[in-house]
């Protein structure tokens, strides 16, 4: 006789493990330790890193980042999704969301995709999934992004999905020995829901 195995229930709390989110172009899922080499290959170019906080420069560095990320998620302070285009099995980018105050009411997100995927629609597809997750599941009220004012692509991407500029954070990002100005771009939960209805975004 075959013993019946108990079926482990799927996690219902994101702190126990992130769900996979499926869009038109990609699936977003939790990072895995085995993603480190792909993340290094996809994200360590000068053009990707030019306007963002320094990222790891070795596979071991990305392994430590993934480890840290999983611990922070378990503590309920940070989530990081890997972006896997349909038809691929390794990530080509990441989206991070971290709480700026206890309870995640105000959060900051950041994202990076390999430059081969810029301008393909992958950003919009993934950003909608992450924003839906942040507002609907994590209960974020205000989602902030800091974008270097010289980062035309990053700002164009934020503007396109409905983020609103609020002000300049003078000399707030140190890059290559130089302090750069950043702008604060925000989306409120009520704005996102209104945009979603107006544009007929699919709610996941
Ligand atoms: C930020 C990022 C994920 C956006 O993805 P993307 O695929 O490049 O974004 P999209 O092409 O969908 O959107 C960018 C928009 O900015 C526009 N744009 C590009 N260069 C621009 C510039 N110099 N000035 C103004 N707008 C610009 C593009 O035309 C596009 O708008 P459109 O789709 O209406 O034509 C990607 O560029 C990236 O990984 N950059 C490096 C990491 C980074 O800087 N992250 C922080 C962002 S704040």
Short mmCIF file of C-alpha atoms and ligand atoms in Angstrom, two decimals:
data_model
loop_
_atom_site.label_atom_id
_atom_site.label_comp_id
_atom_site.label_asym_id
_atom_site.label_seq_id
_atom_site.Cartn_x
_atom_site.Cartn_y
_atom_site.Cartn_z
CA UNK A 1 0.00 0.00 0.00
CA UNK A 2 1.29 3.47 -0.88
CA UNK A 3 1.27 5.79 2.11
CA UNK A 4 -0.60 9.02 1.48
CA UNK A 5 1.73 12.00 1.56
CA UNK A 6 0.43 15.18 3.11
CA UNK A 7 0.26 17.96 0.50
CA UNK A 8 2.09 21.07 1.66
CA UNK A 9 -0.24 24.05 1.35
CA UNK A 10 0.93 26.85 -0.97
CA UNK A 11 2.22 29.80 1.07
CA UNK A 12 -0.47 32.40 1.53
CA UNK A 13 1.72 34.99 3.24
CA UNK A 14 4.35 36.59 0.98
CA UNK A 15 6.74 36.58 3.93
CA UNK A 16 6.81 32.77 3.66
CA UNK A 17 7.74 32.87 -0.03
CA UNK A 18 6.93 35.07 -3.02
CA UNK A 19 4.30 33.90 -5.48
CA UNK A 20 5.13 33.62 -9.19
CA UNK A 21 3.51 36.46 -11.14
CA UNK A 22 2.75 35.85 -14.80
CA UNK A 23 2.55 38.63 -17.36
CA UNK A 24 2.26 38.79 -21.13
CA UNK A 25 6.04 38.68 -21.66
CA UNK A 26 7.56 37.28 -18.50
CA UNK A 27 7.17 35.46 -15.23
CA UNK A 28 8.40 37.08 -12.04
CA UNK A 29 9.47 34.81 -9.22
CA UNK A 30 11.55 34.77 -6.08
CA UNK A 31 15.33 34.82 -6.51
CA UNK A 32 17.18 31.50 -6.19
CA UNK A 33 20.84 31.02 -5.24
CA UNK A 34 21.40 29.48 -8.71
CA UNK A 35 20.40 32.83 -10.33
CA UNK A 36 23.68 34.47 -9.29
CA UNK A 37 25.71 33.80 -12.50
CA UNK A 38 22.86 35.00 -14.76
CA UNK A 39 22.35 38.15 -12.71
CA UNK A 40 26.05 38.95 -12.90
CA UNK A 41 26.04 38.41 -16.68
CA UNK A 42 22.86 40.44 -17.24
CA UNK A 43 23.32 43.36 -14.86
CA UNK A 44 27.01 44.07 -14.50
CA UNK A 45 27.44 46.21 -17.63
CA UNK A 46 28.42 49.88 -17.43
CA UNK A 47 25.19 51.01 -19.13
CA UNK A 48 22.95 49.16 -16.64
CA UNK A 49 24.94 50.31 -13.61
CA UNK A 50 25.55 53.90 -14.69
CA UNK A 51 22.85 55.58 -12.57
CA UNK A 52 22.10 53.07 -9.81
CA UNK A 53 23.64 52.12 -6.48
CA UNK A 54 26.61 49.79 -6.95
CA UNK A 55 25.63 46.13 -7.41
CA UNK A 56 27.76 43.03 -6.75
CA UNK A 57 30.60 42.43 -9.22
CA UNK A 58 31.13 38.70 -8.62
CA UNK A 59 28.95 35.57 -8.58
CA UNK A 60 29.69 35.25 -4.85
CA UNK A 61 28.54 38.84 -4.35
CA UNK A 62 25.23 38.08 -6.05
CA UNK A 63 24.88 34.88 -3.98
CA UNK A 64 25.25 36.98 -0.82
CA UNK A 65 22.71 39.49 -2.19
CA UNK A 66 20.21 36.67 -2.90
CA UNK A 67 20.76 35.24 0.56
CA UNK A 68 20.22 38.65 2.15
CA UNK A 69 17.15 39.23 0.00
CA UNK A 70 15.49 35.97 1.12
CA UNK A 71 16.18 36.80 4.77
CA UNK A 72 14.74 40.30 4.40
CA UNK A 73 11.61 38.91 2.72
CA UNK A 74 11.14 36.47 5.61
CA UNK A 75 11.37 39.43 7.99
CA UNK A 76 8.80 41.31 5.91
CA UNK A 77 11.00 44.28 5.02
CA UNK A 78 11.96 43.73 1.38
CA UNK A 79 10.98 41.73 -1.69
CA UNK A 80 12.97 41.05 -4.84
CA UNK A 81 11.54 39.47 -7.98
CA UNK A 82 13.61 37.91 -10.76
CA UNK A 83 12.31 38.66 -14.26
CA UNK A 84 12.26 35.59 -16.51
CA UNK A 85 11.06 36.25 -20.07
CA UNK A 86 8.76 33.54 -21.44
CA UNK A 87 10.84 30.90 -23.20
CA UNK A 88 13.88 31.50 -20.98
CA UNK A 89 14.81 29.92 -17.67
CA UNK A 90 17.28 32.42 -16.24
CA UNK A 91 16.60 35.95 -15.03
CA UNK A 92 17.40 39.00 -17.14
CA UNK A 93 16.62 41.54 -14.43
CA UNK A 94 15.26 42.26 -11.00
CA UNK A 95 12.63 44.42 -9.29
CA UNK A 96 13.13 45.24 -5.62
CA UNK A 97 10.64 46.80 -3.20
CA UNK A 98 11.71 47.74 0.33
CA UNK A 99 9.79 49.26 3.15
CA UNK A 100 10.72 52.80 4.18
CA UNK A 101 8.65 52.62 7.35
CA UNK A 102 7.46 49.69 9.47
CA UNK A 103 4.38 48.04 7.94
CA UNK A 104 5.35 48.90 4.34
CA UNK A 105 2.90 51.84 3.99
CA UNK A 106 5.67 53.79 2.26
CA UNK A 107 8.02 51.79 0.11
CA UNK A 108 10.77 52.33 -2.42
CA UNK A 109 11.23 50.29 -5.56
CA UNK A 110 14.15 49.89 -7.89
CA UNK A 111 14.66 47.87 -11.05
CA UNK A 112 17.21 46.90 -13.64
CA UNK A 113 16.97 44.88 -16.84
CA UNK A 114 19.74 43.68 -19.13
CA UNK A 115 20.17 46.27 -21.88
CA UNK A 116 19.28 43.73 -24.59
CA UNK A 117 15.72 43.88 -23.22
CA UNK A 118 15.37 47.67 -23.07
CA UNK A 119 12.62 49.10 -25.24
CA UNK A 120 10.95 45.69 -25.70
CA UNK A 121 7.92 46.20 -23.45
CA UNK A 122 9.37 43.88 -20.78
CA UNK A 123 9.73 46.75 -18.32
CA UNK A 124 6.06 47.76 -18.51
CA UNK A 125 4.89 44.17 -18.27
CA UNK A 126 7.01 43.46 -15.19
CA UNK A 127 6.42 46.85 -13.55
CA UNK A 128 2.64 46.37 -13.65
CA UNK A 129 2.96 42.98 -11.97
CA UNK A 130 5.22 44.35 -9.24
CA UNK A 131 3.07 47.45 -8.63
CA UNK A 132 -0.08 45.29 -8.45
CA UNK A 133 1.69 43.05 -5.95
CA UNK A 134 2.95 45.99 -3.88
CA UNK A 135 -0.41 47.76 -3.68
CA UNK A 136 -2.76 44.75 -3.54
CA UNK A 137 -0.79 42.19 -1.56
CA UNK A 138 1.85 44.00 0.49
CA UNK A 139 -0.54 46.90 1.13
CA UNK A 140 1.81 49.67 0.09
CA UNK A 141 0.17 53.10 0.14
CA UNK A 142 2.94 55.15 -1.45
CA UNK A 143 5.59 53.76 -3.79
CA UNK A 144 8.68 55.91 -4.30
CA UNK A 145 11.45 55.67 -6.86
CA UNK A 146 14.68 57.66 -6.87
CA UNK A 147 15.95 58.29 -10.40
CA UNK A 148 19.12 60.20 -11.27
CA UNK A 149 18.03 63.29 -13.19
CA UNK A 150 20.48 62.31 -15.95
CA UNK A 151 18.83 58.87 -16.30
CA UNK A 152 16.56 59.68 -19.25
CA UNK A 153 15.52 56.06 -19.82
CA UNK A 154 14.74 55.41 -16.17
CA UNK A 155 12.69 58.60 -15.93
CA UNK A 156 10.93 57.87 -19.24
CA UNK A 157 10.04 54.42 -17.93
CA UNK A 158 8.68 55.78 -14.63
CA UNK A 159 6.67 58.53 -16.34
CA UNK A 160 5.18 56.01 -18.76
CA UNK A 161 3.69 53.87 -16.00
CA UNK A 162 2.13 56.83 -14.20
CA UNK A 163 4.73 57.91 -11.63
CA UNK A 164 4.68 61.60 -10.71
CA UNK A 165 7.76 63.76 -10.04
CA UNK A 166 7.78 65.33 -6.57
CA UNK A 167 11.12 67.00 -6.17
CA UNK A 168 14.86 66.91 -6.48
CA UNK A 169 17.10 65.19 -3.95
CA UNK A 170 20.23 67.24 -4.40
CA UNK A 171 23.50 65.36 -4.74
CA UNK A 172 21.97 62.23 -3.22
CA UNK A 173 23.69 59.47 -5.23
CA UNK A 174 27.44 58.90 -5.22
CA UNK A 175 28.50 57.36 -8.56
CA UNK A 176 32.08 57.05 -9.74
CA UNK A 177 33.30 59.66 -7.27
CA UNK A 178 30.62 62.20 -8.22
CA UNK A 179 27.44 63.16 -6.35
CA UNK A 180 24.41 63.13 -8.69
CA UNK A 181 21.00 64.76 -8.20
CA UNK A 182 18.05 62.37 -8.12
CA UNK A 183 14.36 63.04 -8.57
CA UNK A 184 11.68 61.44 -6.44
CA UNK A 185 8.97 59.77 -8.58
CA UNK A 186 5.97 58.41 -6.74
CA UNK A 187 2.78 56.42 -7.27
CA UNK A 188 -0.01 56.36 -4.68
CA UNK A 189 -2.26 53.31 -4.28
CA UNK A 190 -5.34 55.34 -5.27
CA UNK A 191 -3.59 56.64 -8.41
CA UNK A 192 -2.56 53.14 -9.39
CA UNK A 193 -6.08 51.75 -8.97
CA UNK A 194 -7.55 54.63 -11.01
CA UNK A 195 -4.92 54.14 -13.74
CA UNK A 196 -5.58 50.43 -13.79
CA UNK A 197 -9.31 50.93 -14.31
CA UNK A 198 -8.79 53.68 -16.89
CA UNK A 199 -6.33 51.66 -18.94
CA UNK A 200 -7.94 48.26 -18.47
CA UNK A 201 -4.80 46.75 -16.91
CA UNK A 202 -5.35 43.13 -16.07
CA UNK A 203 -5.42 42.61 -12.30
CA UNK A 204 -3.40 39.58 -11.27
C1 LIG B 1 14.99 51.44 -16.11
C2 LIG B 1 14.75 50.29 -17.07
C3 LIG B 1 14.37 49.02 -16.31
C4 LIG B 1 13.59 50.67 -18.00
O1 LIG B 1 13.40 49.67 -18.97
P1 LIG B 1 13.35 50.09 -20.54
O2 LIG B 1 13.00 48.87 -21.30
O3 LIG B 1 14.61 50.78 -20.88
O4 LIG B 1 12.14 51.13 -20.51
P2 LIG B 1 11.15 51.46 -21.70
O5 LIG B 1 11.90 51.42 -23.00
O6 LIG B 1 9.94 50.63 -21.60
O7 LIG B 1 10.75 52.95 -21.31
C5 LIG B 1 11.69 53.99 -21.37
C6 LIG B 1 11.03 55.18 -22.00
O8 LIG B 1 11.92 56.29 -21.89
C7 LIG B 1 12.12 56.85 -23.17
N1 LIG B 1 13.49 57.36 -23.19
C8 LIG B 1 14.61 56.71 -23.53
N2 LIG B 1 15.68 57.51 -23.40
C9 LIG B 1 15.22 58.69 -22.98
C10 LIG B 1 15.83 59.94 -22.65
N3 LIG B 1 17.15 60.12 -22.75
N4 LIG B 1 15.04 60.94 -22.22
C11 LIG B 1 13.72 60.77 -22.11
N5 LIG B 1 13.06 59.61 -22.40
C12 LIG B 1 13.81 58.59 -22.81
C13 LIG B 1 11.92 55.69 -24.14
O9 LIG B 1 11.61 56.17 -25.44
C14 LIG B 1 10.75 54.97 -23.48
O10 LIG B 1 9.50 55.58 -23.73
P3 LIG B 1 8.52 55.00 -24.91
O11 LIG B 1 8.31 53.55 -24.63
O12 LIG B 1 7.29 55.82 -24.74
O13 LIG B 1 9.26 55.22 -26.19
C15 LIG B 1 16.04 50.01 -17.92
O14 LIG B 1 16.31 51.11 -18.78
C16 LIG B 1 17.25 49.74 -17.05
O15 LIG B 1 17.43 48.63 -16.58
N6 LIG B 1 18.10 50.76 -16.85
C17 LIG B 1 19.31 50.60 -16.03
C18 LIG B 1 18.97 50.50 -14.55
C19 LIG B 1 18.36 51.79 -14.04
O16 LIG B 1 18.77 52.87 -14.41
N7 LIG B 1 17.41 51.64 -13.10
C20 LIG B 1 16.86 52.77 -12.38
C21 LIG B 1 15.69 53.36 -13.07
S1 LIG B 1 15.04 54.72 -12.16
#
